[in-house]
PDB file of C-alpha atoms in Angstrom:
ATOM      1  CA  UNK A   1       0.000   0.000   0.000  1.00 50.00           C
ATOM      2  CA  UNK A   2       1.570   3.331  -1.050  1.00 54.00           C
ATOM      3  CA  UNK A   3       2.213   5.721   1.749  1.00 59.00           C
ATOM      4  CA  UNK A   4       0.937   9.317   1.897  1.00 59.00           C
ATOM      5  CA  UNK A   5       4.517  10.520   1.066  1.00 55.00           C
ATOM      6  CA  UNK A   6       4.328   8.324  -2.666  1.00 60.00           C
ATOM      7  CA  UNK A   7       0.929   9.260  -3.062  1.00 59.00           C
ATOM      8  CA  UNK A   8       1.865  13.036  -2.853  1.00 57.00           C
ATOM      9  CA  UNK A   9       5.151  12.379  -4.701  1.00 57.00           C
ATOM     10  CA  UNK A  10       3.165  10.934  -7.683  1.00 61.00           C
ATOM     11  CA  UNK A  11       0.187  14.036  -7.856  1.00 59.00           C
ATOM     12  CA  UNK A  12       2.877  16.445  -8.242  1.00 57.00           C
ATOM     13  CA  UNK A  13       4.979  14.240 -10.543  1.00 52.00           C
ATOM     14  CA  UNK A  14       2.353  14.835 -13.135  1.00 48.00           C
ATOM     15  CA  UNK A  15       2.934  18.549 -13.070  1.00 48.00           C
ATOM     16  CA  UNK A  16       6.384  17.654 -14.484  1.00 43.00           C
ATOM     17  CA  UNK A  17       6.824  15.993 -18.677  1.00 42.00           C
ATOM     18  CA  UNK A  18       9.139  13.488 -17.814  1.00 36.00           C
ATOM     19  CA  UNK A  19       9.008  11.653 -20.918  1.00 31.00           C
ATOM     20  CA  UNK A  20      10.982  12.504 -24.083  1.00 32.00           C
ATOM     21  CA  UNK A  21      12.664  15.524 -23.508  1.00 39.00           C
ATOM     22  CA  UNK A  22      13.288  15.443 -19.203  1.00 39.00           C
ATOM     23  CA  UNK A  23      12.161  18.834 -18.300  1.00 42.00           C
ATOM     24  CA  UNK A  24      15.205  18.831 -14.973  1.00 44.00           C
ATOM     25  CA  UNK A  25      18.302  19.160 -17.918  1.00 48.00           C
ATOM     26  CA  UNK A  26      21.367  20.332 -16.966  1.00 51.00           C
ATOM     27  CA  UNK A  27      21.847  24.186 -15.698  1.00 63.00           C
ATOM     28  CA  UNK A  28      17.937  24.474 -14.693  1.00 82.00           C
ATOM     29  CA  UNK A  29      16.682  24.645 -11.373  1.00 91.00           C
ATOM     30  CA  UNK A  30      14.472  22.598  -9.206  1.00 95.00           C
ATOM     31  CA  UNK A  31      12.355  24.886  -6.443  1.00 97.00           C
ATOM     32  CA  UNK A  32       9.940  22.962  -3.598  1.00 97.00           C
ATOM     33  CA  UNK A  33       7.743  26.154  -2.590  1.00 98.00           C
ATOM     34  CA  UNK A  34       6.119  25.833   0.238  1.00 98.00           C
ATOM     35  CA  UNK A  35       3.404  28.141   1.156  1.00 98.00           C
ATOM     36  CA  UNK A  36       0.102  28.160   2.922  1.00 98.00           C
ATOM     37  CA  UNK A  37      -1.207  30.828   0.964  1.00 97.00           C
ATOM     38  CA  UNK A  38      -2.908  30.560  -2.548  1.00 97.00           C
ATOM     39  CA  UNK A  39      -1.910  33.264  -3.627  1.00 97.00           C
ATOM     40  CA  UNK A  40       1.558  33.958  -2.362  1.00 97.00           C
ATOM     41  CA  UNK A  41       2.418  30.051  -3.526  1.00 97.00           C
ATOM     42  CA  UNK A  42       0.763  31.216  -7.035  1.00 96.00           C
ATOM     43  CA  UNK A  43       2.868  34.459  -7.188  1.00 96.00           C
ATOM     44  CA  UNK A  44       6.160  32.712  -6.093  1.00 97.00           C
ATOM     45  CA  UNK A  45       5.109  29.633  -8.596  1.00 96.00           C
ATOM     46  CA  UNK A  46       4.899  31.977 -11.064  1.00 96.00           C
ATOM     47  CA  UNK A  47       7.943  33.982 -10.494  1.00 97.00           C
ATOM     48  CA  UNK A  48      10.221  30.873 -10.533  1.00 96.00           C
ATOM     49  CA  UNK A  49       8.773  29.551 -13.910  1.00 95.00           C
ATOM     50  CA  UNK A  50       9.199  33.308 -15.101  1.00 95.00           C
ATOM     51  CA  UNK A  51      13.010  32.700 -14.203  1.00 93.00           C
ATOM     52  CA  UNK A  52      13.320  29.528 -15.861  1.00 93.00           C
ATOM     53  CA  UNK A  53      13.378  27.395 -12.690  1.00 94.00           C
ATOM     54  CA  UNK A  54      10.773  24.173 -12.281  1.00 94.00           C
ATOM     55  CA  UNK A  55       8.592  24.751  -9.309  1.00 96.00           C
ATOM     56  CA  UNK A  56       6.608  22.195  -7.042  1.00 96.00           C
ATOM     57  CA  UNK A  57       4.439  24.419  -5.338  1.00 97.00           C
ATOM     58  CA  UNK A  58       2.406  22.725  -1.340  1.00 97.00           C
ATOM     59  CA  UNK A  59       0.746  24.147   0.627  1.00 97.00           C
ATOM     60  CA  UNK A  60       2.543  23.025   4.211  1.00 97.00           C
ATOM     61  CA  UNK A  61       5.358  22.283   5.997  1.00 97.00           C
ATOM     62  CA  UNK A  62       3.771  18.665   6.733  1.00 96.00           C
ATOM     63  CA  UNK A  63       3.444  18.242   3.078  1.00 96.00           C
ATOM     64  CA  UNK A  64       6.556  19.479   2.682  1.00 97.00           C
ATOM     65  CA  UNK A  65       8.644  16.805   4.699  1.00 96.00           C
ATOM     66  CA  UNK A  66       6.071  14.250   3.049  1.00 95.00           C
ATOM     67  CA  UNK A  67       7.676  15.030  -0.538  1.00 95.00           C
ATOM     68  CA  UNK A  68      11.397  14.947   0.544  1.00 94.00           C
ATOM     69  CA  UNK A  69      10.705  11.653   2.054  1.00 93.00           C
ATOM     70  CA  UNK A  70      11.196  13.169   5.885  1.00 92.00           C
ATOM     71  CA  UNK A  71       7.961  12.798   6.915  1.00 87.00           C
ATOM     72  CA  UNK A  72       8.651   9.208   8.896  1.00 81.00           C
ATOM     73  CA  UNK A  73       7.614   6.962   6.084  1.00 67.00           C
ATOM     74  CA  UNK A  74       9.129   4.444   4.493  1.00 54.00           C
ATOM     75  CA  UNK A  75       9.002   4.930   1.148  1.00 47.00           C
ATOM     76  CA  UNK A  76       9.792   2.325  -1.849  1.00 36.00           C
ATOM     77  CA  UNK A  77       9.679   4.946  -4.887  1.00 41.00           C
ATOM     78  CA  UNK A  78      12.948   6.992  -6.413  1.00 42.00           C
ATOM     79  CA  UNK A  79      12.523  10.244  -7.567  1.00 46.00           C
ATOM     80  CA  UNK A  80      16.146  10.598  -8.443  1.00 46.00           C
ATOM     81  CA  UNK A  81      15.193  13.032 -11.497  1.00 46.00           C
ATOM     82  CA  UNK A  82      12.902  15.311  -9.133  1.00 58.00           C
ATOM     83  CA  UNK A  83      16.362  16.174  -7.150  1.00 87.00           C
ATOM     84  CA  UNK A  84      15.471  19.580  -5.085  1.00 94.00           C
ATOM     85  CA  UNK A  85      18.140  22.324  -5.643  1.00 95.00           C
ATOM     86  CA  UNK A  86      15.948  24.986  -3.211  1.00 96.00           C
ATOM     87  CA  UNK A  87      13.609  25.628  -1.024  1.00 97.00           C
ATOM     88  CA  UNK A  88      11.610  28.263  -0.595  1.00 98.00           C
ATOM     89  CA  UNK A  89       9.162  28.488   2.579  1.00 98.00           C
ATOM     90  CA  UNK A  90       7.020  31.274   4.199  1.00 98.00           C
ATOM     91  CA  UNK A  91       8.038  31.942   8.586  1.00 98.00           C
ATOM     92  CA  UNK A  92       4.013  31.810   9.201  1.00 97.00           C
ATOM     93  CA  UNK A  93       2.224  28.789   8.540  1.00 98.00           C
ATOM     94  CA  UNK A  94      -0.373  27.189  10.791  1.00 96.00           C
ATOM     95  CA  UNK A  95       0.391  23.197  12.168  1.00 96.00           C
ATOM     96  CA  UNK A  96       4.265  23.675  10.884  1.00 97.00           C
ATOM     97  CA  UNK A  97       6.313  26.830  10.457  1.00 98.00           C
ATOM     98  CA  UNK A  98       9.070  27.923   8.078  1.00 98.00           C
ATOM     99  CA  UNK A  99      11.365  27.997  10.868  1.00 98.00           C
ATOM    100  CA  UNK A 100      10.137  24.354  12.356  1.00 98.00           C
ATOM    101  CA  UNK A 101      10.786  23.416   8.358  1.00 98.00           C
ATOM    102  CA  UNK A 102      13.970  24.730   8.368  1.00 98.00           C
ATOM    103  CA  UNK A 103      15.174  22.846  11.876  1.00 98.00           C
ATOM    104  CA  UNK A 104      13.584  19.298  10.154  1.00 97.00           C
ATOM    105  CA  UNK A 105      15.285  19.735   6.720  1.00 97.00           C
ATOM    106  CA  UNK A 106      19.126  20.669   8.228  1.00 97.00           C
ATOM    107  CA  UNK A 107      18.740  17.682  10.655  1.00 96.00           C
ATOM    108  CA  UNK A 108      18.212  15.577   7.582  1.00 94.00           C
ATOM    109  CA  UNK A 109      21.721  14.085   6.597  1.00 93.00           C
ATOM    110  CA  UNK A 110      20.229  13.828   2.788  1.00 92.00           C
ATOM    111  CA  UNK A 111      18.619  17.517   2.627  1.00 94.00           C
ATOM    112  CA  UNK A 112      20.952  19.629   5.065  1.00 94.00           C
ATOM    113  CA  UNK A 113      22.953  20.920   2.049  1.00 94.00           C
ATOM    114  CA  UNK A 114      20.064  22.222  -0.271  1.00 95.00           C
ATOM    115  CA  UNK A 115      19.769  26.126   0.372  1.00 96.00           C
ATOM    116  CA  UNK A 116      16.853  27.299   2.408  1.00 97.00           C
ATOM    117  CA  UNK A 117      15.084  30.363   2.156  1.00 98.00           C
ATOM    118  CA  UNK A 118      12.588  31.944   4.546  1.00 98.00           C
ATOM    119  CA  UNK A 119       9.734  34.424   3.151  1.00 98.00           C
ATOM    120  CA  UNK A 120       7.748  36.504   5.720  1.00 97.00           C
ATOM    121  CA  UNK A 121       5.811  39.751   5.561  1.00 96.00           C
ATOM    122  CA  UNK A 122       7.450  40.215   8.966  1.00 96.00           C
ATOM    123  CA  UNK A 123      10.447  42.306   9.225  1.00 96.00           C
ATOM    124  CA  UNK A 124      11.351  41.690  12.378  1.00 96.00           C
ATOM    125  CA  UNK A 125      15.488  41.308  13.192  1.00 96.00           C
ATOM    126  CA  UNK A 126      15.289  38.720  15.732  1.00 97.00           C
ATOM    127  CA  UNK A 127      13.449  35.979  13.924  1.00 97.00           C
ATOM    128  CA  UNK A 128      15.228  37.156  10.888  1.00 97.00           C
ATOM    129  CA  UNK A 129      18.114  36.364  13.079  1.00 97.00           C
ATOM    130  CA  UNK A 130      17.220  33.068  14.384  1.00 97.00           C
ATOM    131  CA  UNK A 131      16.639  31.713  10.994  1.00 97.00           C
ATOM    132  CA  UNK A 132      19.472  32.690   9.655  1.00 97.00           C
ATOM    133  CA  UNK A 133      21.276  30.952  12.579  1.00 97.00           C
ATOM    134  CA  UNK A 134      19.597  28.009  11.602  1.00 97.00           C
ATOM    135  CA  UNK A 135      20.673  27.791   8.584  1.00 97.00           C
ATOM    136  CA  UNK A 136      18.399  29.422   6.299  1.00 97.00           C
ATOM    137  CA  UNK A 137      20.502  30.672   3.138  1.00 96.00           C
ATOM    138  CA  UNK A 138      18.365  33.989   3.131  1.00 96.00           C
ATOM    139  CA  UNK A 139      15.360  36.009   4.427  1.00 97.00           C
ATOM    140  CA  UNK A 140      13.295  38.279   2.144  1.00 97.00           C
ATOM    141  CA  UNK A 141      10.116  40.033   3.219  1.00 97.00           C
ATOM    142  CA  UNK A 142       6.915  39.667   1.170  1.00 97.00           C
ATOM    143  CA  UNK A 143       5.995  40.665  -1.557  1.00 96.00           C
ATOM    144  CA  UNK A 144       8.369  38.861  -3.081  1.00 96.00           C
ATOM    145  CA  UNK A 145       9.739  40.373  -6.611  1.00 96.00           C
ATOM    146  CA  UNK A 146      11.422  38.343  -9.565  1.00 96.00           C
ATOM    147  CA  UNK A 147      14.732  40.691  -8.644  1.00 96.00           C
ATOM    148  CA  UNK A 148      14.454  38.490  -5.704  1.00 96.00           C
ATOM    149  CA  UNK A 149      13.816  34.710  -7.529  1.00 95.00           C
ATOM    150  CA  UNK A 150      16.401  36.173 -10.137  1.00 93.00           C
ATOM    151  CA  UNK A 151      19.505  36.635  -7.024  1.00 93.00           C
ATOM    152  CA  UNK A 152      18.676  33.342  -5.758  1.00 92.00           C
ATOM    153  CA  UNK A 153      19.080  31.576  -8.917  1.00 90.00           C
ATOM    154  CA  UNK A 154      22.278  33.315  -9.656  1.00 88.00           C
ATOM    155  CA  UNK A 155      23.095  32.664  -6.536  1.00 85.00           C
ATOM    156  CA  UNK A 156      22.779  28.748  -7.117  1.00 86.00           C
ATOM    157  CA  UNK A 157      23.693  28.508 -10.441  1.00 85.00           C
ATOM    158  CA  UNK A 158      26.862  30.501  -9.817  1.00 73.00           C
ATOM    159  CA  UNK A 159      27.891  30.923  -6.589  1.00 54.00           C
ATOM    160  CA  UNK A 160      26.650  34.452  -6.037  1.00 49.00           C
ATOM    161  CA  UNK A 161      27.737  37.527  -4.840  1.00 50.00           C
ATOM    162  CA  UNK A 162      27.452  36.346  -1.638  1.00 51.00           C
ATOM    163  CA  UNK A 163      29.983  33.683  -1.690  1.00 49.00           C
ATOM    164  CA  UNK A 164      32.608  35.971  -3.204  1.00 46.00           C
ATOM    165  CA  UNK A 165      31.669  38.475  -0.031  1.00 43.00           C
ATOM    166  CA  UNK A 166      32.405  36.172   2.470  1.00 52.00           C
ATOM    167  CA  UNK A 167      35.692  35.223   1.255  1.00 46.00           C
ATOM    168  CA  UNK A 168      36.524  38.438   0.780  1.00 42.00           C
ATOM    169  CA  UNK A 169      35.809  39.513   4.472  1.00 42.00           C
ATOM    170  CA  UNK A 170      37.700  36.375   5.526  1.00 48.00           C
ATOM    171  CA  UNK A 171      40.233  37.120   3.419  1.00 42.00           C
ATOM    172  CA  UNK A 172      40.340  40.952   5.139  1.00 39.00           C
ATOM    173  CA  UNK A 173      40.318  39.315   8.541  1.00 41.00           C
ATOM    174  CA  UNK A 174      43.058  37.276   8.158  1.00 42.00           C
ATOM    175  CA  UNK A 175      45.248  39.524   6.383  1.00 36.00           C
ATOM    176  CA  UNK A 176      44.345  41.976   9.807  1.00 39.00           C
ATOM    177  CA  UNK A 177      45.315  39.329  11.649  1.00 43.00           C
ATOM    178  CA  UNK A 178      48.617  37.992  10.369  1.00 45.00           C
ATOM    179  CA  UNK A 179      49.413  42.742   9.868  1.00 42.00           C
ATOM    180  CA  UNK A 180      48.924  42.947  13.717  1.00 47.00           C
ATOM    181  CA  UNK A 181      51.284  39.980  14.840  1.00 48.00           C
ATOM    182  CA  UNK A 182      54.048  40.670  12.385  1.00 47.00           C
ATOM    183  CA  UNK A 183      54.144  44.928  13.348  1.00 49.00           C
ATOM    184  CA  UNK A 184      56.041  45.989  16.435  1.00 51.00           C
ATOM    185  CA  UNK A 185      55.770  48.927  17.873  1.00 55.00           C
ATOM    186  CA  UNK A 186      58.074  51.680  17.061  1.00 54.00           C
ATOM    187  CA  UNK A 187      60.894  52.863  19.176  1.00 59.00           C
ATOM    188  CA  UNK A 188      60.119  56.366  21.784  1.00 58.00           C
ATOM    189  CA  UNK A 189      61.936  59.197  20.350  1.00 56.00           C
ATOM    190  CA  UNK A 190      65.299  59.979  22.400  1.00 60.00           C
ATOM    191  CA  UNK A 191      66.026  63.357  23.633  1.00 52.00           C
ATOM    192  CA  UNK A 192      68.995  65.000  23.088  1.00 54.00           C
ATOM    193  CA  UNK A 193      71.572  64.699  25.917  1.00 55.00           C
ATOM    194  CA  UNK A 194      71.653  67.847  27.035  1.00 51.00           C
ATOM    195  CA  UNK A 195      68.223  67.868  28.040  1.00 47.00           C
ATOM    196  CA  UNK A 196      67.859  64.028  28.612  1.00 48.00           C
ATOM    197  CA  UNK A 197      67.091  63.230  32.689  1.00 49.00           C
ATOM    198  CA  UNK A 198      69.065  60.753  34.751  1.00 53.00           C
ATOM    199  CA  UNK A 199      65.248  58.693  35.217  1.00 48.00           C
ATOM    200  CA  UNK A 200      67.322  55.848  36.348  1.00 48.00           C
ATOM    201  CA  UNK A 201      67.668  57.210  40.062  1.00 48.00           C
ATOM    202  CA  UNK A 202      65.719  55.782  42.844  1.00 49.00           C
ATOM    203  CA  UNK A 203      64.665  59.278  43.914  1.00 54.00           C
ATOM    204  CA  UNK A 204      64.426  62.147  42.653  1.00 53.00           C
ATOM    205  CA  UNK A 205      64.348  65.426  45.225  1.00 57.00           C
ATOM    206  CA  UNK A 206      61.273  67.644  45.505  1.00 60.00           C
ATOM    207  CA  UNK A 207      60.954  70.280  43.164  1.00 57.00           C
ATOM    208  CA  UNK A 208      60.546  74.021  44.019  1.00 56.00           C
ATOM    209  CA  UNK A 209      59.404  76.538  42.101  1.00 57.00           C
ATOM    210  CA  UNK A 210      63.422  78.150  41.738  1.00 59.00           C
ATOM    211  CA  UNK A 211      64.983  74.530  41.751  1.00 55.00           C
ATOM    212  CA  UNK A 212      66.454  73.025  38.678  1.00 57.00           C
ATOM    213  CA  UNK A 213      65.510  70.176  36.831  1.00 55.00           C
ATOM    214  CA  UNK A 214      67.566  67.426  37.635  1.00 54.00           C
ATOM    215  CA  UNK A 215      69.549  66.919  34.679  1.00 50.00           C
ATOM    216  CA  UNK A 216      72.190  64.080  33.745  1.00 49.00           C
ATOM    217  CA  UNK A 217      74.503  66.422  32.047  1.00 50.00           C
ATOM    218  CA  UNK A 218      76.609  68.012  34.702  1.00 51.00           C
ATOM    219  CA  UNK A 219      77.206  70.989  32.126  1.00 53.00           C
ATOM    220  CA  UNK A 220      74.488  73.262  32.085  1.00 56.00           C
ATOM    221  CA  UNK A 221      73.714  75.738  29.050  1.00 55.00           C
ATOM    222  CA  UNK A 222      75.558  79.116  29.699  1.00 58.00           C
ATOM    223  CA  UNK A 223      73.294  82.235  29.987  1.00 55.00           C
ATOM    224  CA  UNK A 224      74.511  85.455  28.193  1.00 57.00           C
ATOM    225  CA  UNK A 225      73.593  88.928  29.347  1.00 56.00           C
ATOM    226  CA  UNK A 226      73.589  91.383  26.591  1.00 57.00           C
ATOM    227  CA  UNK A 227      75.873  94.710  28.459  1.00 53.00           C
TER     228      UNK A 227
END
């Protein structure tokens, strides 16, 4: 008897032509979007197709884990040529949220690799924060725009921008590093010995307005009175 996950697996199959001509060739893009809204998962469907990218589009995060297979049930069907490159989830869905998504797919030793990306209308830094210490590759706030769908592709397809940041920054940081263990600070000036004091005795005596300086030097710099 096929399980809910196979039974899901095949409905969604049918979206896809896999005969003749396998619409997953090389260089294109295969996006689960997962969204409880019909028309935010029809806008973001339609985005991704707009950017050349093959979409399977559900409606929760339960439904979600049952496609990838990490919903607890065994299942006895490959679907080796509907390989997921990205996913795409909104923060606020009832039974399941983004962020409970999230946590389920990097504890999965097949799916902690594929790039996760969190869509809320919510801009609010500390769950921005918390998902991104998750895990989640990025966090963009609804509506979402094709600018958006068309950075996250060339972010997958090439590396992105943001790859070449990071190693730039770690580059920075270690060159800071290895700068400030190499430098040594610079010598003090020295005075000239004339006006250099002996700071090597144990004590020095008190100081009076008419007292001298005490000076090394037992030469002292001749005063001349004009007649």
């Amino acid at each position: 008897m096929a399980t809910a996950g196979e039974i899901l697996r095949r409905n969604l199959t049918e979206s896809f032509d896999l005969s003749g001509d396998s619409q997953m060739g090389s260089g294109e893009l295969h996006v689960l979007a997962v969204d409880d809204s019909h028309v935010d998962r029809k806008v973001i469907e339609r985005l991704l197709k707009i950017s050349s990218c093959k979409v399977t589009a559900v409606d929760s995060g339960t439904r979600a884990l049952q496609y990838l297979g990490l919903d607890g049930e065994k299942s006895s069907v490959g679907f080796d040529n509907m390989k997921v490159n990205l996913i795409i989830t909104d923060y606020s869905m009832p039974g399941m949220t983004g962020y409970e998504l999230l946590k389920k797919i990097k504890e999965s030793s097949a799916f902690r690799k594929v790039p996760v990306v969190i869509m809320s209308s919510e801009n609010i830094l500390t769950q921005i924060d918390r998902c991104l210490e998750e895990g989640a590759e990025d966090y963009i706030v609804k509506p979402v725009k094709l600018s958006d769908v068309n950075r996250l592709k060339n972010f997958m397809m090439g590396g992105g921008e943001r790859k070449e940041t990071e190693e730039k920054k770690n580059h920075k940081r270690t060159f800071s590093v290895d700068y400030n263990a190499s430098s040594t600070p610079s010598p003090l000036p020295q005075l000239s010995q004339p006006f250099a004091c002996n700071l090597a005795s144990s004590q020095l005596p008190p100081l009076s307005p008419s007292s001298p300086l005490p000076c090394s030097s037992s030469k002292r710099p001749r005063l001349h009175t004009m007649d």
